[in-house]
Short mmCIF file of C-alpha atoms in Angstrom, two decimals:
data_model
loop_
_atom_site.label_atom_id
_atom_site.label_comp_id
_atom_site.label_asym_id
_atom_site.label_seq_id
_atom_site.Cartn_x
_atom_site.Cartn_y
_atom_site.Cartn_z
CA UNK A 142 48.79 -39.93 56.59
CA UNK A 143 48.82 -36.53 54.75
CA UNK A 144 45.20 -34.90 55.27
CA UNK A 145 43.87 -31.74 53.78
CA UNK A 146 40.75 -29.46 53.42
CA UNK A 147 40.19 -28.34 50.27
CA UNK A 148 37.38 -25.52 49.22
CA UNK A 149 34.80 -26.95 46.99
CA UNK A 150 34.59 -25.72 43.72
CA UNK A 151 33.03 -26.96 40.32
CA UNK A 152 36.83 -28.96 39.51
CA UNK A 153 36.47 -31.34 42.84
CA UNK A 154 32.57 -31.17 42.69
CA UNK A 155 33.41 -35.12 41.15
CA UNK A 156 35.15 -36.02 43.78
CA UNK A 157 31.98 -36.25 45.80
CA UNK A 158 29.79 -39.52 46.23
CA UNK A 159 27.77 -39.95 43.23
CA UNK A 160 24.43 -39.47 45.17
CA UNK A 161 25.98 -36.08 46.33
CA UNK A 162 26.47 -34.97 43.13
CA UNK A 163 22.74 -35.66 41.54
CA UNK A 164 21.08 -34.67 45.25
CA UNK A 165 19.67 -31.16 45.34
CA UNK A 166 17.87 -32.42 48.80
CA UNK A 167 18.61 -28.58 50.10
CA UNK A 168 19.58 -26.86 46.74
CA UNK A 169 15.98 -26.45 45.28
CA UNK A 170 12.58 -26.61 47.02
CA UNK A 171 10.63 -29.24 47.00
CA UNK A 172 8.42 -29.23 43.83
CA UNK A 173 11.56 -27.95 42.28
CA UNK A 174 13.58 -30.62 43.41
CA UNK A 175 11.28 -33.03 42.04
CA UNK A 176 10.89 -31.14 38.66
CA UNK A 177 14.65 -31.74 38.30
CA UNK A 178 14.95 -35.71 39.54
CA UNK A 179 11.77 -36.62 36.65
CA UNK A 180 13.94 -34.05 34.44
CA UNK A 181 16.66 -35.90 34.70
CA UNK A 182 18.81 -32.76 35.89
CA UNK A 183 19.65 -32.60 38.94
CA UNK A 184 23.44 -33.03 38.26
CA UNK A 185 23.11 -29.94 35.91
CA UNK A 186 21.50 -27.77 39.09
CA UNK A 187 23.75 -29.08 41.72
CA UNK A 188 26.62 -27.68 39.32
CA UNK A 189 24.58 -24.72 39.17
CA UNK A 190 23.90 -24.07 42.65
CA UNK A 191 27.81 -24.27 43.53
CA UNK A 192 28.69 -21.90 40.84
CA UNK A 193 26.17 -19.73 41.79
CA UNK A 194 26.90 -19.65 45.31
CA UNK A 195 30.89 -19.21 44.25
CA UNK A 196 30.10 -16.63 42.07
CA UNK A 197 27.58 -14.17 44.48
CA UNK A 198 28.78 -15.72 48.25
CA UNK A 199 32.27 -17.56 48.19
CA UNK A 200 33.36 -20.90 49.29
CA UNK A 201 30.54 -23.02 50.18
CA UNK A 202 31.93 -25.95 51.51
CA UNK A 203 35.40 -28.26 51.81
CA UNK A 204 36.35 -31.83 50.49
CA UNK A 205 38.52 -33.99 52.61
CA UNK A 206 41.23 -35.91 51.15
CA UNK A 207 43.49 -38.49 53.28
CA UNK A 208 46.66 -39.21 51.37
CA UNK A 209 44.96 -37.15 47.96
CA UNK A 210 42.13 -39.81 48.36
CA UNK A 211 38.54 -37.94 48.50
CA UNK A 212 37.24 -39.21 51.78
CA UNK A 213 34.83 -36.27 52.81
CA UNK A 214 33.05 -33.24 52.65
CA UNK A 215 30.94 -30.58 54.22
CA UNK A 216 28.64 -27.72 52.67
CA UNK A 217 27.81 -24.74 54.21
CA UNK A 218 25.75 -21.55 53.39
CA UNK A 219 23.19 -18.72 54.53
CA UNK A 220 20.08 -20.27 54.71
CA UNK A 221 18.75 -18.14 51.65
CA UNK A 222 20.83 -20.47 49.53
CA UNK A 223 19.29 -23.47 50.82
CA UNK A 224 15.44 -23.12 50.03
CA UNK A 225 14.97 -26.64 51.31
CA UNK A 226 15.31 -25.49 55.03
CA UNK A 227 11.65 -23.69 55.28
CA UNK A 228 9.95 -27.12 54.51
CA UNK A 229 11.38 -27.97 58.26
CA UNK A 230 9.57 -27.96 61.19
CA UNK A 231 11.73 -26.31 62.94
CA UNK A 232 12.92 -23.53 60.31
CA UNK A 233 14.07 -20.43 59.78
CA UNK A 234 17.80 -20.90 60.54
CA UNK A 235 18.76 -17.65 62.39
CA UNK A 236 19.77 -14.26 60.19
CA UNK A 237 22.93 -14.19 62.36
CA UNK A 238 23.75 -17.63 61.32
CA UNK A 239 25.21 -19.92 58.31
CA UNK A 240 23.76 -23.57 57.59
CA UNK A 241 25.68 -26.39 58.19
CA UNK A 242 24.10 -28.05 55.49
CA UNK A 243 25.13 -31.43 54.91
CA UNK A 244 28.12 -33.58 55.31
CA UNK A 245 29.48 -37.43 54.84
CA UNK A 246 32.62 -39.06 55.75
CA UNK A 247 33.69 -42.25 54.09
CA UNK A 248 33.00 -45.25 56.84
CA UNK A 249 36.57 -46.27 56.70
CA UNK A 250 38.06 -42.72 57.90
CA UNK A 251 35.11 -42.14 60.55
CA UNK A 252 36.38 -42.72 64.47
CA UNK A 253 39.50 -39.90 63.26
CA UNK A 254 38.64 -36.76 64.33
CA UNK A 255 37.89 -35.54 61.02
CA UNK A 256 34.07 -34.61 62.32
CA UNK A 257 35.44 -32.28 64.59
CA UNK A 258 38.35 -31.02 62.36
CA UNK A 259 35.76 -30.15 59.60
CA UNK A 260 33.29 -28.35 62.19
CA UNK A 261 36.43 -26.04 63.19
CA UNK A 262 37.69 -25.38 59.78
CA UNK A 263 34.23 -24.11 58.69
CA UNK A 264 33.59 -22.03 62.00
CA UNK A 265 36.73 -20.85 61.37
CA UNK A 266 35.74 -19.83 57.71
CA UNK A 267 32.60 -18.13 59.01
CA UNK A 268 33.93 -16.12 61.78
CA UNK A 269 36.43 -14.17 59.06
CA UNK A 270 33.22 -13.97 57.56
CA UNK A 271 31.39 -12.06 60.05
CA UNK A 272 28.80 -14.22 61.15
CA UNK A 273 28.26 -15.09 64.81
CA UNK A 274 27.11 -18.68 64.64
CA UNK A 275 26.93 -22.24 62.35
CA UNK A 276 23.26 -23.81 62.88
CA UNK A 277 21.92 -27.29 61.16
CA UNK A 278 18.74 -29.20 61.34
CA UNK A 279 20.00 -32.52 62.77
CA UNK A 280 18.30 -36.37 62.49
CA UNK A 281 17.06 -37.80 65.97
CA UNK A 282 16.67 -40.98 64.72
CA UNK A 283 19.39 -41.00 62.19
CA UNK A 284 19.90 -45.17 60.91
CA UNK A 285 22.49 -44.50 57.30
CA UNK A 286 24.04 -41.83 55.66
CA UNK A 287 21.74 -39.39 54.31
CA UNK A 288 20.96 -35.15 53.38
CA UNK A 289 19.98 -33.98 56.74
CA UNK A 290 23.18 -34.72 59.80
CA UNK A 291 22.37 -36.78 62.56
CA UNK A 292 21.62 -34.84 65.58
CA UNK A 293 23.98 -36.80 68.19
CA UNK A 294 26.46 -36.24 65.98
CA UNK A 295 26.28 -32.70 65.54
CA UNK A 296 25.92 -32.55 69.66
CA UNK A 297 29.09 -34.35 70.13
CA UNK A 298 30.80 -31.47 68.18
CA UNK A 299 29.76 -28.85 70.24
CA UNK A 300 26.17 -27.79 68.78
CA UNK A 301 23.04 -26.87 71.12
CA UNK A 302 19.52 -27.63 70.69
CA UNK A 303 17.91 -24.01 70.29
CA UNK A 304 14.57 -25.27 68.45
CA UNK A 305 13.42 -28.67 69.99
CA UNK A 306 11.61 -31.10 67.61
CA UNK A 307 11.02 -35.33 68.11
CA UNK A 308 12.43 -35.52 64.89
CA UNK A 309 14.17 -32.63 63.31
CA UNK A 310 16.09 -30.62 65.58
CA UNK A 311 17.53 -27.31 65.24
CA UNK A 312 20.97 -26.66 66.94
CA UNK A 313 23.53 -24.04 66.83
CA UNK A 314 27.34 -23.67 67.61
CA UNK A 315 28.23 -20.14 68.73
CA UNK A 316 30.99 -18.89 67.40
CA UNK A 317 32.44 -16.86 69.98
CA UNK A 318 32.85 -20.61 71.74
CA UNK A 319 35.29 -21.43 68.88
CA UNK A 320 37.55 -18.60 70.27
CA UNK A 321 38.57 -20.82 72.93
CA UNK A 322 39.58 -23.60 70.19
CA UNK A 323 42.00 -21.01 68.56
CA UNK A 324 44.91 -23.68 70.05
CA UNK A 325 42.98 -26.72 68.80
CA UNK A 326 42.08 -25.15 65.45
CA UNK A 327 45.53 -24.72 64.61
CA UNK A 328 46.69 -27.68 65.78
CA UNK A 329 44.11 -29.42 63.99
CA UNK A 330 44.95 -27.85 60.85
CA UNK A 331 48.61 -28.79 61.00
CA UNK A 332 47.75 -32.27 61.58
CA UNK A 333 45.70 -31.91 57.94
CA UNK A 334 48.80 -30.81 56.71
CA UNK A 335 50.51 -33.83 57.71
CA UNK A 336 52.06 -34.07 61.24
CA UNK A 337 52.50 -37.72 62.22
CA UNK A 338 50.69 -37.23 65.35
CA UNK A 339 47.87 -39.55 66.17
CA UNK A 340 44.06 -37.55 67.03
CA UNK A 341 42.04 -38.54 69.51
CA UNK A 342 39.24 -40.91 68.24
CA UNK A 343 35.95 -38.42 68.22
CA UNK A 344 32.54 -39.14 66.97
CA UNK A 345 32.31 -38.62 63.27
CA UNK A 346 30.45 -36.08 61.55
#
């Protein structure tokens, strides 16, 4: 299978899940978020938000395709881009730190290794970036696919609890940790470029 990250920009944006592209779950606040869903806009300020964020930031996220078939993707960026993270509990992500936002892999490609895969890609993104650490709010009592990660999940790919909560979680993956995965980050990535090698079977993302 040939596998590759791609950065996300406003040409793939439609190669997202539908939902994806009309949520702006994290992209607006609250009352602005629900402005936009009874405006009937919310595609229009998702596009927004990623050009924005392009524009005044960089890459904010990657979409995973297995043989040039969309089967994933990941956003990530610094919490001020994501106004939707001080309605948590357990909020403010750290200065130090960029959000892990959201992420989804198709049900048919989870049990891969593409969780993990992802996670290194963007922590290796953010280190050239200068930032010392990735942190999410994860689910603990995650039951379907939805804006906020499930907690396990994030655990099993090398995050910490550093703000406990019953429900929402924060947790954080230092980066100086991924300095030991220099070896599996490149051998991940030439796997994504298409080495016939089988990965291990991980927890998804």
């Amino acid at each position: 299978m040939g596998r590759r990250l791609v950065p996300l920009t406003l040409d793939n944006l439609s190669d997202l899940p539908r939902r994806c592209r009309s949520c702006v779950f994290w992209e607006l606040d609250p009352v602005s978020g629900e402005a936009a869903v009874k405006a009937g806009t919310p595609e229009l300020e998702k596009e927004a938000w990623i050009s924005a964020v392009l524009l005044e930031w960089g890459s904010c996220g990657r979409v995973v395709y297995v043989d040039e078939v969309p089967v994933g993707f990941v956003l990530y960026a610094p919490p001020a881009y994501a106004p939707r993270s001080l309605a948590f509990p357990t909020s403010p992500v750290s200065v130090d730190a960029v959000q892990l936002i959201t992420g989804w892999i198709d049900p048919g490609y989870q049990g891969q290794g593409l969780g993990r895969v992802i996670v290194q890609t963007v922590a290796k993104d953010i280190l050239r970036r200068g930032f010392k650490a990735i942190e999410a709010f994860g689910q603990v009592h995650w039951q379907e696919p939805a804006c906020v990660l499930p907690a396990d999940h994030l655990t099993a790919v090398g995050f910490k609890t550093v703000r406990p909560h019953p429900t929402y979680p924060r947790l954080r993956l230092e980066l100086r940790n991924t300095l030991s995965w220099k070896e599996d980050v490149e051998l991940a990535l030439d796997r994504l470029l298409g080495a016939v090698q089988k990965e291990p079977v991980l927890r998804p993302l």
